[in-house]
Amino acid sequence: MRRMSEEPRTSRIQRQVVQLILDRRLTAGAPLPTETELMEDLGVSRNSVREALKALQALDIVEIRHGYGTYVGQASLTPLVDGLTFRTLARHDDDTGALTEILQVREVLEEGLIRRVAATVTEAELERLEGVVTRMESAGGTGLSFPELDREFHEILYASLGNALVPQLLGAFWTVFRRVSGARGWTDDPSPEITVRRHRDIVTALRARDVEGAQRAMAVHFRGIEARAAEESRGVG
């Protein structure tokens, strides 16, 4: 019974600490009041403050530097990545379905965003995308896989949108996919030339400012990833 009564209080203190950060307009890296000050401001015990801060640290809202104090965290998407990775790996009975859900969310985001990119992407960004595809081609020609180049391509792709959350969110889904693939022992695409061609098709459509073509090319790209993931989960390929 005591445990149940503690949980709401800890949650309430967490919300109060978050509200304090917002009210004082503290930014990432800024020091928080000391434990003693928080105890006085919130009217709670030291243990209650510590429990709330530990919970907020797990969410990357605060950073506890032992011997120095507590600071505002980066509020990164690391907790989301860890949670999604566990959620996907925990579904032992349905590897394909769990991973497909991750891919489908990313696909919906990217197919929607690519329409905006077609109108905003600059020539300089197109040149950078071409450069990444050329490096993919070179790596594939020597038998090397290029997952990091794939990630770089998608990061550059949405740079013109000027939305800082987009690369973070897409990067989170990318990391989950790579973690799950690694944990399951799934191999990279056995046909890198196909991956290169799919990325080049995206660039070609963007150069032509072909919105529908770019969205179509992105859809084909994701269908290939989903098909490969399904094959690997069945031990095919």
Coordinates of N, CA and C in Angstrom, one line a residue:
M1 N 0.8 -1.2 0.0 CA 0.0 0.0 0.0 C 0.9 1.3 0.0
R2 N 2.0 1.2 0.7 CA 2.9 2.3 0.8 C 3.4 2.7 -0.6
R3 N 3.8 1.6 -1.3 CA 4.4 1.8 -2.6 C 3.4 2.5 -3.6
M4 N 2.1 2.1 -3.5 CA 1.1 2.7 -4.3 C 0.9 4.2 -4.0
S5 N 1.1 4.6 -2.7 CA 0.9 5.9 -2.3 C 2.1 6.8 -2.7
E6 N 3.3 6.1 -2.8 CA 4.5 6.9 -3.2 C 4.5 7.2 -4.7
E7 N 4.0 6.4 -5.5 CA 4.0 6.6 -7.0 C 3.4 7.9 -7.4
P8 N 2.2 8.2 -7.0 CA 1.6 9.5 -7.4 C 2.4 10.7 -6.9
R9 N 2.9 10.6 -5.7 CA 3.7 11.7 -5.2 C 4.9 12.0 -6.0
T10 N 5.6 10.9 -6.4 CA 6.8 11.0 -7.2 C 6.5 11.7 -8.5
S11 N 5.4 11.2 -9.1 CA 4.9 11.8 -10.4 C 4.6 13.3 -10.3
R12 N 4.0 13.6 -9.2 CA 3.6 15.0 -8.9 C 4.9 15.9 -8.8
I13 N 5.9 15.4 -8.1 CA 7.1 16.1 -7.9 C 7.9 16.3 -9.2
Q14 N 7.8 15.2 -10.0 CA 8.4 15.3 -11.4 C 7.8 16.4 -12.2
R15 N 6.5 16.5 -12.2 CA 5.8 17.6 -12.9 C 6.2 18.9 -12.3
Q16 N 6.3 19.0 -11.0 CA 6.7 20.3 -10.4 C 8.1 20.7 -10.8
V17 N 9.0 19.8 -10.9 CA 10.4 20.1 -11.3 C 10.4 20.5 -12.8
V18 N 9.7 19.8 -13.6 CA 9.6 20.2 -15.0 C 9.0 21.6 -15.2
Q19 N 7.9 21.9 -14.4 CA 7.3 23.2 -14.5 C 8.3 24.3 -14.0
L20 N 9.1 24.0 -13.0 CA 10.1 24.9 -12.5 C 11.1 25.2 -13.6
I21 N 11.5 24.2 -14.4 CA 12.4 24.4 -15.5 C 11.8 25.3 -16.6
L22 N 10.5 25.1 -16.8 CA 9.8 25.9 -17.8 C 9.6 27.3 -17.4
D23 N 9.2 27.4 -16.1 CA 8.9 28.8 -15.6 C 10.1 29.6 -15.6
R24 N 11.2 29.0 -15.2 CA 12.5 29.8 -15.1 C 13.2 29.9 -16.5
R25 N 12.6 29.3 -17.5 CA 13.2 29.3 -18.8 C 14.6 28.8 -18.9
L26 N 14.9 27.7 -18.1 CA 16.2 27.1 -18.1 C 16.4 26.3 -19.3
T27 N 17.6 26.4 -19.9 CA 17.9 25.6 -21.1 C 18.9 24.5 -20.8
A28 N 19.1 23.6 -21.8 CA 19.9 22.5 -21.6 C 21.3 22.9 -21.1
G29 N 21.7 22.2 -20.0 CA 23.0 22.5 -19.4 C 23.0 23.4 -18.3
A30 N 21.8 24.1 -18.1 CA 21.7 25.1 -17.0 C 21.5 24.3 -15.7
P31 N 22.1 24.8 -14.6 CA 22.0 24.2 -13.3 C 20.6 24.3 -12.7
L32 N 20.2 23.3 -12.0 CA 18.9 23.3 -11.3 C 19.2 23.7 -9.9
P33 N 18.2 24.2 -9.1 CA 18.4 24.4 -7.7 C 18.9 23.2 -7.0
T34 N 19.6 23.4 -5.9 CA 20.1 22.3 -5.1 C 19.0 21.4 -4.6
E35 N 19.3 20.2 -4.1 CA 18.3 19.4 -3.5 C 17.6 20.1 -2.3
T36 N 18.4 20.8 -1.5 CA 17.8 21.5 -0.3 C 16.9 22.6 -0.8
E37 N 17.2 23.3 -1.8 CA 16.4 24.4 -2.4 C 15.1 23.8 -2.9
L38 N 15.2 22.6 -3.6 CA 14.0 22.0 -4.2 C 13.1 21.5 -3.1
M39 N 13.7 21.0 -2.0 CA 12.9 20.5 -0.8 C 12.1 21.7 -0.3
E40 N 12.7 22.8 -0.2 CA 12.1 24.0 0.4 C 11.0 24.5 -0.5
D41 N 11.4 24.6 -1.8 CA 10.4 25.1 -2.8 C 9.2 24.3 -3.0
L42 N 9.4 22.9 -3.0 CA 8.3 22.0 -3.2 C 7.7 21.5 -1.9
G43 N 8.3 21.7 -0.8 CA 7.8 21.2 0.5 C 7.7 19.7 0.6
V44 N 8.8 19.0 0.1 CA 8.9 17.6 0.2 C 10.2 17.2 0.8
S45 N 10.3 15.8 1.0 CA 11.6 15.3 1.6 C 12.7 15.2 0.6
R46 N 13.9 15.0 1.1 CA 15.1 14.8 0.3 C 14.9 13.6 -0.6
N47 N 14.5 12.5 0.0 CA 14.3 11.2 -0.7 C 13.3 11.4 -1.8
S48 N 12.2 12.1 -1.6 CA 11.2 12.4 -2.7 C 11.8 13.1 -3.8
V49 N 12.6 14.1 -3.5 CA 13.3 14.9 -4.5 C 14.3 14.0 -5.3
R50 N 15.0 13.2 -4.6 CA 16.0 12.3 -5.3 C 15.3 11.3 -6.2
E51 N 14.2 10.7 -5.8 CA 13.4 9.8 -6.6 C 12.9 10.5 -7.8
A52 N 12.4 11.7 -7.7 CA 11.8 12.4 -8.8 C 12.9 12.7 -9.8
L53 N 14.1 13.1 -9.3 CA 15.2 13.5 -10.2 C 15.7 12.3 -10.9
K54 N 15.8 11.2 -10.3 CA 16.2 9.9 -10.9 C 15.3 9.5 -12.1
A55 N 14.0 9.7 -11.8 CA 13.0 9.4 -12.9 C 13.2 10.3 -14.1
L56 N 13.4 11.6 -13.8 CA 13.6 12.6 -14.9 C 14.9 12.4 -15.6
Q57 N 15.9 11.9 -14.9 CA 17.2 11.6 -15.5 C 17.0 10.5 -16.6
A58 N 16.1 9.5 -16.2 CA 15.9 8.4 -17.2 C 15.2 8.9 -18.5
L59 N 14.5 10.0 -18.4 CA 13.9 10.6 -19.5 C 14.8 11.6 -20.2
D60 N 16.0 11.8 -19.7 CA 17.0 12.8 -20.2 C 16.4 14.2 -20.1
I61 N 15.6 14.5 -19.1 CA 15.1 15.8 -18.8 C 16.0 16.5 -17.9
V62 N 16.6 15.8 -17.0 CA 17.7 16.3 -16.1 C 18.9 15.4 -16.2
E63 N 20.0 16.0 -15.9 CA 21.3 15.3 -15.8 C 21.9 15.4 -14.5
I64 N 22.1 14.3 -13.8 CA 22.7 14.3 -12.4 C 24.2 14.1 -12.6
R65 N 25.0 15.1 -12.2 CA 26.4 15.0 -12.2 C 26.9 14.9 -10.8
H66 N 27.2 13.7 -10.4 CA 27.6 13.4 -9.0 C 28.8 14.2 -8.5
G67 N 28.6 14.9 -7.4 CA 29.7 15.8 -6.9 C 29.6 17.2 -7.5
Y68 N 28.7 17.4 -8.4 CA 28.6 18.8 -9.0 C 27.2 19.4 -8.9
G69 N 26.2 18.5 -9.1 CA 24.8 19.0 -9.0 C 24.0 18.4 -10.1
T70 N 22.8 19.0 -10.3 CA 21.8 18.5 -11.3 C 21.6 19.6 -12.3
Y71 N 21.6 19.2 -13.5 CA 21.4 20.2 -14.6 C 20.3 19.8 -15.6
V72 N 19.8 20.8 -16.3 CA 18.8 20.5 -17.3 C 19.4 19.6 -18.4
G73 N 18.7 18.5 -18.7 CA 19.2 17.6 -19.7 C 18.9 18.0 -21.2
Q74 N 19.3 17.2 -22.1 CA 19.2 17.5 -23.5 C 17.8 17.1 -24.0
A75 N 17.0 16.4 -23.2 CA 15.7 15.9 -23.7 C 15.8 15.2 -25.0
S76 N 16.8 14.3 -25.1 CA 17.0 13.6 -26.4 C 15.9 12.5 -26.6
L77 N 16.0 11.8 -27.7 CA 15.0 10.8 -28.0 C 15.6 9.4 -27.5
T78 N 16.7 9.4 -26.7 CA 17.2 8.1 -26.3 C 16.2 7.2 -25.6
P79 N 15.4 7.8 -24.7 CA 14.4 6.9 -24.0 C 13.5 6.3 -25.0
L80 N 13.1 7.1 -26.0 CA 12.2 6.5 -27.1 C 12.9 5.4 -27.8
V81 N 14.1 5.6 -28.2 CA 14.9 4.5 -28.9 C 15.0 3.3 -28.0
D82 N 15.3 3.4 -26.8 CA 15.5 2.3 -25.9 C 14.2 1.5 -25.7
G83 N 13.1 2.3 -25.6 CA 11.8 1.7 -25.4 C 11.3 1.0 -26.6
L84 N 11.5 1.6 -27.8 CA 11.0 0.9 -29.0 C 11.9 -0.3 -29.3
T85 N 13.2 -0.2 -29.0 CA 14.0 -1.4 -29.2 C 13.6 -2.6 -28.4
F86 N 13.3 -2.3 -27.1 CA 12.9 -3.4 -26.2 C 11.5 -3.9 -26.7
R87 N 10.6 -3.0 -27.0 CA 9.3 -3.4 -27.4 C 9.3 -4.3 -28.6
T88 N 10.2 -4.0 -29.6 CA 10.3 -4.8 -30.8 C 11.0 -6.2 -30.5
L89 N 12.1 -6.2 -29.7 CA 12.8 -7.4 -29.4 C 11.9 -8.3 -28.5
A90 N 11.1 -7.7 -27.7 CA 10.3 -8.5 -26.8 C 9.2 -9.3 -27.4
R91 N 8.9 -8.9 -28.7 CA 7.8 -9.7 -29.4 C 8.4 -10.9 -30.1
H92 N 8.9 -11.9 -29.3 CA 9.6 -13.0 -29.9 C 8.7 -13.8 -30.9
D93 N 7.4 -13.7 -30.7 CA 6.5 -14.6 -31.5 C 6.2 -13.9 -32.8
D94 N 6.6 -12.6 -33.0 CA 6.2 -11.9 -34.3 C 7.3 -10.9 -34.6
D95 N 8.5 -11.4 -34.9 CA 9.6 -10.5 -35.3 C 9.2 -9.6 -36.5
T96 N 8.6 -10.2 -37.5 CA 8.3 -9.4 -38.7 C 7.3 -8.3 -38.4
G97 N 6.2 -8.7 -37.7 CA 5.2 -7.7 -37.5 C 5.7 -6.5 -36.6
A98 N 6.5 -6.8 -35.6 CA 7.0 -5.8 -34.7 C 8.0 -4.8 -35.5
L99 N 8.8 -5.4 -36.4 CA 9.7 -4.5 -37.1 C 9.0 -3.8 -38.2
T100 N 8.0 -4.4 -38.8 CA 7.2 -3.7 -39.9 C 6.5 -2.5 -39.3
E101 N 6.1 -2.6 -38.1 CA 5.4 -1.4 -37.5 C 6.4 -0.2 -37.4
I102 N 7.6 -0.5 -37.0 CA 8.6 0.6 -37.0 C 8.8 1.2 -38.4
L103 N 9.0 0.3 -39.3 CA 9.3 0.7 -40.7 C 8.1 1.5 -41.3
Q104 N 6.9 1.1 -41.0 CA 5.7 1.8 -41.5 C 5.6 3.2 -41.0
V105 N 5.9 3.4 -39.7 CA 5.8 4.7 -39.1 C 6.9 5.6 -39.8
R106 N 8.1 5.1 -40.0 CA 9.1 5.9 -40.7 C 8.7 6.1 -42.1
E107 N 8.1 5.1 -42.8 CA 7.7 5.3 -44.1 C 6.7 6.4 -44.3
V108 N 5.7 6.4 -43.4 CA 4.6 7.5 -43.5 C 5.3 8.8 -43.3
L109 N 6.2 9.0 -42.4 CA 6.9 10.2 -42.1 C 7.6 10.7 -43.4
E110 N 8.4 9.8 -43.9 CA 9.3 10.1 -45.0 C 8.5 10.4 -46.3
E111 N 7.5 9.6 -46.6 CA 6.7 9.8 -47.8 C 6.0 11.2 -47.7
G112 N 5.6 11.6 -46.5 CA 4.9 12.9 -46.4 C 5.9 14.0 -46.5
L113 N 7.1 13.8 -45.9 CA 8.1 14.9 -45.9 C 8.8 15.1 -47.2
I114 N 8.9 14.0 -48.0 CA 9.6 14.1 -49.3 C 8.8 15.1 -50.2
R115 N 7.5 15.2 -50.1 CA 6.7 16.1 -50.9 C 7.1 17.5 -50.6
R116 N 7.4 17.9 -49.4 CA 7.9 19.2 -49.1 C 9.3 19.4 -49.5
V117 N 10.1 18.4 -49.4 CA 11.5 18.5 -49.8 C 11.6 18.8 -51.3
A118 N 10.7 18.2 -52.1 CA 10.8 18.5 -53.5 C 10.6 20.0 -53.9
A119 N 10.0 20.7 -53.0 CA 9.8 22.1 -53.2 C 10.9 23.0 -52.6
T120 N 11.6 22.4 -51.6 CA 12.6 23.3 -50.9 C 14.1 22.9 -51.1
V121 N 14.3 21.7 -51.6 CA 15.7 21.2 -51.7 C 16.5 22.1 -52.6
T122 N 17.7 22.4 -52.2 CA 18.6 23.3 -53.0 C 19.5 22.5 -53.9
E123 N 20.1 23.2 -54.9 CA 21.1 22.5 -55.8 C 22.3 22.0 -55.0
A124 N 22.7 22.8 -54.0 CA 23.8 22.3 -53.2 C 23.5 21.0 -52.5
E125 N 22.3 20.9 -51.9 CA 21.9 19.7 -51.2 C 21.7 18.5 -52.2
L126 N 21.2 18.8 -53.4 CA 21.1 17.8 -54.4 C 22.5 17.2 -54.7
E127 N 23.5 18.1 -54.8 CA 24.9 17.7 -55.1 C 25.4 16.8 -54.0
R128 N 25.1 17.2 -52.8 CA 25.5 16.4 -51.6 C 24.9 15.0 -51.6
L129 N 23.6 15.0 -52.0 CA 22.9 13.7 -52.1 C 23.5 12.8 -53.2
E130 N 23.8 13.4 -54.3 CA 24.5 12.7 -55.4 C 25.8 12.1 -54.9
G131 N 26.5 13.0 -54.1 CA 27.8 12.5 -53.6 C 27.7 11.3 -52.7
V132 N 26.7 11.3 -51.9 CA 26.5 10.1 -51.0 C 26.2 8.9 -51.8
V133 N 25.3 9.1 -52.8 CA 25.0 7.9 -53.7 C 26.2 7.4 -54.4
T134 N 27.1 8.3 -54.9 CA 28.3 7.8 -55.5 C 29.2 7.0 -54.6
R135 N 29.3 7.5 -53.3 CA 30.0 6.8 -52.3 C 29.4 5.4 -52.0
M136 N 28.1 5.4 -52.0 CA 27.4 4.1 -51.8 C 27.8 3.1 -52.9
E137 N 27.8 3.6 -54.1 CA 28.1 2.8 -55.3 C 29.5 2.3 -55.2
S138 N 30.5 3.1 -54.8 CA 31.9 2.7 -54.6 C 32.0 1.6 -53.6
A139 N 31.3 1.9 -52.4 CA 31.4 0.9 -51.3 C 30.8 -0.4 -51.8
G140 N 29.6 -0.4 -52.4 CA 29.0 -1.6 -52.9 C 29.8 -2.4 -53.9
G141 N 30.6 -1.6 -54.7 CA 31.4 -2.2 -55.7 C 32.6 -3.0 -55.1
T142 N 33.0 -2.7 -53.9 CA 34.1 -3.4 -53.3 C 33.5 -4.5 -52.3
G143 N 32.2 -4.6 -52.3 CA 31.6 -5.6 -51.4 C 31.3 -5.2 -50.0
L144 N 31.5 -3.9 -49.7 CA 31.2 -3.3 -48.4 C 29.8 -2.9 -48.3
S145 N 29.2 -3.1 -47.1 CA 27.9 -2.5 -46.8 C 28.0 -1.1 -46.4
F146 N 26.9 -0.3 -46.5 CA 27.0 1.1 -46.2 C 25.9 1.7 -45.4
P147 N 25.6 1.1 -44.3 CA 24.4 1.6 -43.5 C 24.6 3.1 -43.1
E148 N 25.8 3.5 -42.8 CA 26.0 4.9 -42.3 C 25.8 5.8 -43.5
L149 N 26.2 5.4 -44.7 CA 25.9 6.3 -45.8 C 24.4 6.4 -46.1
D150 N 23.7 5.3 -45.9 CA 22.2 5.3 -46.0 C 21.7 6.4 -45.0
R151 N 22.1 6.3 -43.8 CA 21.6 7.3 -42.8 C 22.0 8.7 -43.2
E152 N 23.2 8.9 -43.6 CA 23.7 10.3 -44.0 C 22.8 10.8 -45.2
F153 N 22.4 9.9 -46.1 CA 21.6 10.3 -47.2 C 20.2 10.9 -46.7
H154 N 19.6 10.2 -45.8 CA 18.3 10.6 -45.3 C 18.4 11.9 -44.4
E155 N 19.5 12.0 -43.7 CA 19.7 13.2 -42.9 C 19.9 14.5 -43.8
I156 N 20.6 14.3 -44.9 CA 20.8 15.5 -45.8 C 19.5 15.7 -46.5
L157 N 18.8 14.7 -46.8 CA 17.5 14.8 -47.6 C 16.6 15.8 -47.0
Y158 N 16.5 15.9 -45.7 CA 15.5 16.7 -45.0 C 16.1 18.0 -44.4
A159 N 17.3 18.3 -44.7 CA 18.0 19.4 -44.2 C 17.3 20.7 -44.6
S160 N 16.8 20.7 -45.8 CA 16.2 22.0 -46.4 C 14.9 22.4 -45.7
L161 N 14.3 21.4 -44.9 CA 13.1 21.7 -44.2 C 13.4 22.6 -43.0
G162 N 14.6 22.6 -42.5 CA 14.9 23.5 -41.3 C 14.2 23.1 -40.1
N163 N 13.8 21.8 -40.0 CA 13.1 21.3 -38.8 C 14.1 20.4 -38.0
A164 N 14.5 20.8 -36.9 CA 15.5 20.1 -36.1 C 15.0 18.7 -35.6
L165 N 13.7 18.6 -35.4 CA 13.1 17.4 -34.9 C 13.1 16.3 -35.9
V166 N 13.0 16.6 -37.2 CA 12.9 15.6 -38.2 C 14.1 14.7 -38.2
P167 N 15.3 15.1 -38.3 CA 16.4 14.2 -38.3 C 16.6 13.4 -37.0
Q168 N 16.2 14.0 -35.9 CA 16.3 13.3 -34.6 C 15.3 12.2 -34.6
L169 N 14.0 12.4 -35.0 CA 13.0 11.4 -35.0 C 13.3 10.3 -36.0
L170 N 13.7 10.7 -37.2 CA 14.0 9.6 -38.2 C 15.3 8.9 -37.8
G171 N 16.2 9.6 -37.1 CA 17.4 8.9 -36.7 C 17.1 7.9 -35.6
A172 N 16.1 8.2 -34.8 CA 15.6 7.3 -33.7 C 15.1 6.0 -34.3
F173 N 14.2 6.1 -35.3 CA 13.7 4.9 -35.9 C 14.8 4.1 -36.7
W174 N 15.7 4.8 -37.3 CA 16.9 4.2 -37.9 C 17.7 3.4 -36.9
T175 N 18.0 4.0 -35.8 CA 18.7 3.3 -34.7 C 18.0 2.1 -34.2
V176 N 16.7 2.2 -34.0 CA 16.0 1.0 -33.6 C 16.1 -0.1 -34.6
F177 N 15.9 0.2 -35.8 CA 16.0 -0.8 -36.9 C 17.4 -1.5 -36.9
R178 N 18.4 -0.7 -36.8 CA 19.8 -1.3 -36.8 C 20.0 -2.1 -35.6
R179 N 19.5 -1.7 -34.4 CA 19.7 -2.5 -33.2 C 19.0 -3.8 -33.3
V180 N 17.8 -3.8 -33.8 CA 17.0 -5.0 -33.8 C 17.7 -5.9 -34.9
S181 N 18.1 -5.4 -36.0 CA 18.7 -6.2 -37.0 C 20.0 -6.9 -36.5
G182 N 20.8 -6.1 -35.7 CA 22.0 -6.6 -35.1 C 21.7 -7.7 -34.1
A183 N 20.7 -7.5 -33.3 CA 20.3 -8.4 -32.2 C 19.8 -9.7 -32.8
R184 N 19.2 -9.7 -33.9 CA 18.6 -10.8 -34.6 C 19.6 -11.5 -35.5
G185 N 20.7 -10.8 -35.8 CA 21.7 -11.4 -36.7 C 21.3 -11.3 -38.1
W186 N 20.5 -10.3 -38.5 CA 20.1 -10.2 -39.8 C 21.2 -9.5 -40.6
T187 N 21.4 -9.9 -41.8 CA 22.5 -9.4 -42.7 C 22.0 -8.2 -43.4
D188 N 23.0 -7.5 -44.1 CA 22.6 -6.3 -44.9 C 22.1 -6.8 -46.2
D189 N 21.5 -5.9 -47.0 CA 20.9 -6.2 -48.3 C 22.0 -6.8 -49.2
P190 N 21.7 -8.0 -49.7 CA 22.7 -8.8 -50.5 C 22.9 -8.1 -51.9
S191 N 22.1 -7.2 -52.2 CA 22.2 -6.5 -53.5 C 22.3 -5.0 -53.4
P192 N 23.5 -4.6 -53.0 CA 23.7 -3.1 -52.8 C 23.4 -2.3 -54.0
E193 N 23.6 -2.9 -55.2 CA 23.3 -2.1 -56.4 C 21.8 -1.7 -56.4
I194 N 20.9 -2.5 -55.9 CA 19.5 -2.2 -55.8 C 19.3 -1.0 -54.9
T195 N 20.0 -1.1 -53.7 CA 19.9 0.0 -52.8 C 20.4 1.3 -53.4
V196 N 21.5 1.3 -54.1 CA 22.0 2.5 -54.8 C 21.0 3.0 -55.8
R197 N 20.4 2.1 -56.6 CA 19.5 2.6 -57.6 C 18.3 3.2 -57.0
R198 N 17.8 2.7 -55.9 CA 16.6 3.3 -55.2 C 16.9 4.7 -54.7
H199 N 18.1 4.9 -54.2 CA 18.4 6.2 -53.7 C 18.7 7.2 -54.8
R200 N 19.2 6.7 -55.9 CA 19.5 7.5 -57.1 C 18.1 7.9 -57.7
D201 N 17.2 7.1 -57.7 CA 15.8 7.4 -58.2 C 15.2 8.5 -57.4
I202 N 15.4 8.5 -56.1 CA 14.9 9.6 -55.3 C 15.5 11.0 -55.7
V203 N 16.8 11.0 -55.9 CA 17.5 12.2 -56.3 C 17.1 12.7 -57.7
T204 N 16.9 11.7 -58.6 CA 16.5 12.1 -59.9 C 15.2 12.7 -59.9
A205 N 14.2 12.2 -59.2 CA 12.9 12.8 -59.1 C 12.9 14.2 -58.5
L206 N 13.8 14.3 -57.4 CA 13.9 15.7 -56.8 C 14.5 16.7 -57.7
R207 N 15.5 16.3 -58.5 CA 16.1 17.2 -59.5 C 15.0 17.7 -60.5
A208 N 14.1 16.8 -60.8 CA 13.0 17.2 -61.8 C 11.9 17.9 -61.1
R209 N 12.0 18.1 -59.8 CA 10.9 18.7 -59.0 C 9.6 17.9 -59.2
D210 N 9.8 16.6 -59.3 CA 8.7 15.7 -59.5 C 8.2 15.2 -58.2
V211 N 7.2 15.8 -57.6 CA 6.7 15.5 -56.3 C 6.2 14.1 -56.2
E212 N 5.3 13.7 -57.1 CA 4.7 12.4 -57.1 C 5.8 11.3 -57.4
G213 N 6.8 11.6 -58.3 CA 7.8 10.7 -58.6 C 8.7 10.5 -57.4
A214 N 9.0 11.5 -56.6 CA 9.9 11.4 -55.4 C 9.2 10.6 -54.4
Q215 N 7.9 10.8 -54.2 CA 7.1 10.0 -53.2 C 7.1 8.6 -53.6
R216 N 6.9 8.3 -54.9 CA 6.8 7.0 -55.4 C 8.2 6.2 -55.2
A217 N 9.3 7.0 -55.5 CA 10.6 6.4 -55.3 C 10.9 6.0 -53.8
M218 N 10.4 6.9 -52.9 CA 10.6 6.7 -51.5 C 9.8 5.4 -51.1
A219 N 8.6 5.3 -51.6 CA 7.7 4.1 -51.3 C 8.4 2.8 -51.7
V220 N 9.0 2.9 -52.9 CA 9.7 1.7 -53.5 C 10.8 1.3 -52.6
H221 N 11.6 2.3 -52.1 CA 12.7 2.2 -51.2 C 12.3 1.4 -50.0
F222 N 11.2 1.8 -49.4 CA 10.7 1.2 -48.1 C 10.1 -0.1 -48.3
R223 N 9.5 -0.4 -49.5 CA 9.0 -1.7 -49.8 C 10.1 -2.7 -49.8
G224 N 11.2 -2.3 -50.3 CA 12.4 -3.1 -50.4 C 12.9 -3.5 -49.0
I225 N 13.0 -2.5 -48.1 CA 13.5 -2.7 -46.8 C 12.5 -3.7 -46.0
E226 N 11.2 -3.4 -46.2 CA 10.2 -4.3 -45.5 C 10.3 -5.7 -46.0
A227 N 10.5 -5.9 -47.3 CA 10.6 -7.2 -47.9 C 11.8 -8.0 -47.4
R228 N 12.9 -7.2 -47.3 CA 14.2 -7.8 -46.8 C 14.0 -8.2 -45.4
A229 N 13.4 -7.4 -44.6 CA 13.3 -7.7 -43.1 C 12.4 -8.9 -43.0
A230 N 11.4 -9.1 -43.8 CA 10.5 -10.2 -43.7 C 11.3 -11.5 -44.1
E231 N 12.1 -11.4 -45.1 CA 12.9 -12.6 -45.6 C 13.9 -13.0 -44.5
E232 N 14.6 -12.0 -43.9 CA 15.5 -12.3 -42.8 C 14.9 -13.0 -41.6
S233 N 13.7 -12.5 -41.3 CA 13.0 -13.0 -40.1 C 12.6 -14.5 -40.3
R234 N 12.5 -14.9 -41.6 CA 12.1 -16.3 -41.9 C 13.3 -17.1 -42.2
G235 N 14.5 -16.4 -42.2 CA 15.8 -17.2 -42.4 C 16.0 -17.3 -43.9
V236 N 15.4 -16.5 -44.7 CA 15.6 -16.6 -46.2 C 16.6 -15.6 -46.6
G237 N 17.4 -15.9 -47.6 CA 18.4 -14.9 -48.1 C 19.7 -15.0 -47.5

